[in-house]
mmCIF file of C-alpha atoms in Angstrom:
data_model
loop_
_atom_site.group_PDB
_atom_site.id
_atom_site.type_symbol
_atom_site.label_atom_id
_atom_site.label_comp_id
_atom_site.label_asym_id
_atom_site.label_seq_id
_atom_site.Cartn_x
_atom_site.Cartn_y
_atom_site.Cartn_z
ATOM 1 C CA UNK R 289 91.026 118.347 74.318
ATOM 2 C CA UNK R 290 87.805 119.192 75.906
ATOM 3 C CA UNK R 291 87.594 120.342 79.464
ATOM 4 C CA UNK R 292 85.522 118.894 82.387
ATOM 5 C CA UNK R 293 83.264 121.497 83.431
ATOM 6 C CA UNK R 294 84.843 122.149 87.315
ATOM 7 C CA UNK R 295 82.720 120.174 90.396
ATOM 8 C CA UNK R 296 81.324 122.801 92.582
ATOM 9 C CA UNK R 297 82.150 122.863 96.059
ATOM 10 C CA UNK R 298 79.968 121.134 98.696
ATOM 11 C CA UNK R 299 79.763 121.377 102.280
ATOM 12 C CA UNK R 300 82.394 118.438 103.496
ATOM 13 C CA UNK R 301 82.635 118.864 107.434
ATOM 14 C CA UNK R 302 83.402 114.549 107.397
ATOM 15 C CA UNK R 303 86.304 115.208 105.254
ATOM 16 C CA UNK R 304 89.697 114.639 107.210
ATOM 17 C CA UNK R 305 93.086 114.896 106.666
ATOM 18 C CA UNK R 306 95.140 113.232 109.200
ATOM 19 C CA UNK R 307 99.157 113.922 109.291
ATOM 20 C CA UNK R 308 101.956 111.587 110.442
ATOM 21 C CA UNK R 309 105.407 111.397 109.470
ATOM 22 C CA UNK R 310 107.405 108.237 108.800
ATOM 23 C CA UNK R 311 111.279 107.659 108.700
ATOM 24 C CA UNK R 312 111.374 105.907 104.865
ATOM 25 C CA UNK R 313 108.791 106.178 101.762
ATOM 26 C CA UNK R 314 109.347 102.629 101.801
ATOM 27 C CA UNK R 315 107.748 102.728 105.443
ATOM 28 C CA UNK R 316 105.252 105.552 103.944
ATOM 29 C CA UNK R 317 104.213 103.005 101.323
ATOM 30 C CA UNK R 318 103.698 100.015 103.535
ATOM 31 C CA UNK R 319 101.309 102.316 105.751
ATOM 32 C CA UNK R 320 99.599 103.389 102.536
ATOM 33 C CA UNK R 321 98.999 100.294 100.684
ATOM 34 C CA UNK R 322 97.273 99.007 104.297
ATOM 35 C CA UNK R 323 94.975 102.042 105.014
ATOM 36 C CA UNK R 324 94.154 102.371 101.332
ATOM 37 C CA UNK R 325 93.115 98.298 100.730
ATOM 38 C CA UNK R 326 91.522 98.559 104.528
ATOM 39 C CA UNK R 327 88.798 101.209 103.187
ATOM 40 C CA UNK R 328 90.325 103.353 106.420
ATOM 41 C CA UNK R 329 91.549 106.406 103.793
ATOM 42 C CA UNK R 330 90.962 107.000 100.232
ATOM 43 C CA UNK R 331 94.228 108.318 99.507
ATOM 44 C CA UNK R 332 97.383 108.695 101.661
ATOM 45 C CA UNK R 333 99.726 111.206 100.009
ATOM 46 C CA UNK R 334 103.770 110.704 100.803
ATOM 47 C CA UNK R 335 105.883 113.842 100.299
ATOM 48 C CA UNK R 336 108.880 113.037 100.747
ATOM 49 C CA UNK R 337 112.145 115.451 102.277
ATOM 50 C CA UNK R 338 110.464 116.952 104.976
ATOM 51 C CA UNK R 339 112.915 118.335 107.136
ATOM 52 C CA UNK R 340 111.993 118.140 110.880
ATOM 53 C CA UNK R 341 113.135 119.878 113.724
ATOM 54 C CA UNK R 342 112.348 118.472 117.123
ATOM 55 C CA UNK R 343 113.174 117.371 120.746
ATOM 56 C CA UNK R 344 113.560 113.750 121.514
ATOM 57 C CA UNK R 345 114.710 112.693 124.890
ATOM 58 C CA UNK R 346 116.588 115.672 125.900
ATOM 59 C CA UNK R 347 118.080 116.056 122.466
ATOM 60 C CA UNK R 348 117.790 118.581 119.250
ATOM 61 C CA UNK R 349 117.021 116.284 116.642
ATOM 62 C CA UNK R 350 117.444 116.945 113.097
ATOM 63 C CA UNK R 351 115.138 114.250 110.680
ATOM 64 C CA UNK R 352 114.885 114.194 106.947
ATOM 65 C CA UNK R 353 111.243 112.494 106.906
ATOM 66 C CA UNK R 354 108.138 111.446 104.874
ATOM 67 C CA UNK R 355 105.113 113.341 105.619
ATOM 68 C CA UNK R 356 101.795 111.258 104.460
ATOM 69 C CA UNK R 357 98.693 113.392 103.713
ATOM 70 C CA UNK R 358 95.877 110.811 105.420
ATOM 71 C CA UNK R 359 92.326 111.245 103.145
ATOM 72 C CA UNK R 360 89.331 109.977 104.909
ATOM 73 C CA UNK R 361 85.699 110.255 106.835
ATOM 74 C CA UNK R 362 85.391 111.314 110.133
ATOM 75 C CA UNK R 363 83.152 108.398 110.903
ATOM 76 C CA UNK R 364 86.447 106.293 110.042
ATOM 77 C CA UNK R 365 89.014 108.361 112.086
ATOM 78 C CA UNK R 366 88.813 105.839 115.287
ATOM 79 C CA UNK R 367 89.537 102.931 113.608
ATOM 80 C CA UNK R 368 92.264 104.738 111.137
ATOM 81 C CA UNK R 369 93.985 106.042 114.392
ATOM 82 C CA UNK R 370 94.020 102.529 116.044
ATOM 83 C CA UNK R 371 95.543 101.112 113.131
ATOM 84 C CA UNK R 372 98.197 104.135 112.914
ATOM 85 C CA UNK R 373 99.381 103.626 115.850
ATOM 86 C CA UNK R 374 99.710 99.235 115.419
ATOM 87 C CA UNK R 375 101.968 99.919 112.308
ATOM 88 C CA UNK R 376 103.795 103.179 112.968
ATOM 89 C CA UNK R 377 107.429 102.682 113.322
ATOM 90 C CA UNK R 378 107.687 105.409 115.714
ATOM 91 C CA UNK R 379 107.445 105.519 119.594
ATOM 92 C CA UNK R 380 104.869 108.551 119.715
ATOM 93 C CA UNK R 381 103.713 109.011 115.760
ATOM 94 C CA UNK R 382 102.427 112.321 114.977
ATOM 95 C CA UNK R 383 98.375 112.381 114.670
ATOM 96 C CA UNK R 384 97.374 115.232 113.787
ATOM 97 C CA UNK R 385 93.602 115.705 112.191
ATOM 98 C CA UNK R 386 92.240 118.490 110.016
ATOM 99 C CA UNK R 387 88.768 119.112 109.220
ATOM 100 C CA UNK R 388 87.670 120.346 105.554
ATOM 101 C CA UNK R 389 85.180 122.930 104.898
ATOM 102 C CA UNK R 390 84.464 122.094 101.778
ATOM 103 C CA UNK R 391 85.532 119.731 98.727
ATOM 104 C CA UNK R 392 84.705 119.453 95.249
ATOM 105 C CA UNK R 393 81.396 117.425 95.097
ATOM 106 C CA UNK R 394 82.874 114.891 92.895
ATOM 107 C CA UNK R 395 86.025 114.487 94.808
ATOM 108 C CA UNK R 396 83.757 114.264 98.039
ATOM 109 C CA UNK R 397 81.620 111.436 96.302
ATOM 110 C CA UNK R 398 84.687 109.228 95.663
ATOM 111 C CA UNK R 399 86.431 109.439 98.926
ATOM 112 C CA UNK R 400 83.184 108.582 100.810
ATOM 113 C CA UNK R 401 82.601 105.562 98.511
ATOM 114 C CA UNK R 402 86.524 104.823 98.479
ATOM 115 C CA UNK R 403 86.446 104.483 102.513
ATOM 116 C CA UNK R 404 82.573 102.644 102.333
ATOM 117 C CA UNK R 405 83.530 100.003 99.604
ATOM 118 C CA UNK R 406 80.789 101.454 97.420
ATOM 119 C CA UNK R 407 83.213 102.122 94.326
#
């Protein structure tokens, strides 16, 4: 099978990732499916098993959770985060964003059009 010659890397400084983590991949999915068909990520990745360690109201808490991987633009980060919040299970989600240096240009080209509605 032929190869695909690789997509050079571009400058991609409006590439996000945002990270929450969700109790069930069922909840994962739900949160998924709505971000994905709202044009607010491209992709949301759910890796399930993460084990977390944390306080909650005075208590050690042990978790086995699903960390989702949040794609988008940073032009659609507002909006994503307001919608986070309405249908996270959780009293305080996590938000957490990370900014990209670079991407693959072709990778780069789809999640802008995935998150415009230009695909």
């Amino acid at each position: 099978m032929p190869s695909r010659l690789a997509s050079p890397l571009v400058p991609a400084g409006d590439l996000v990732a945002v990270l929450t983590t969700l109790p069930t991949a069922a909840a994962a999915q739900s949160l998924a499916d709505t971000l994905v068909r709202e044009r607010l990520a491209a992709c949301v990745n759910a890796l399930p098993g993460v084990a977390s360690t944390y306080e909650w109201q005075g208590q050690l808490t042990h978790d086995v959770e699903v960390l989702c991987l949040i794609k988008t633009q940073r032009d659609r980060l507002p909006a994503l985060v307001t919608r986070l919040h309405e249908l996270h299970t959780y009293e305080v989600p996590e938000v957490v964003v990370l900014g990209a240096e670079a991407a693959s240009q072709d990778y780069w080209q789809w999640l802008r059009a995935a998150t415009t509605g230009a695909l």
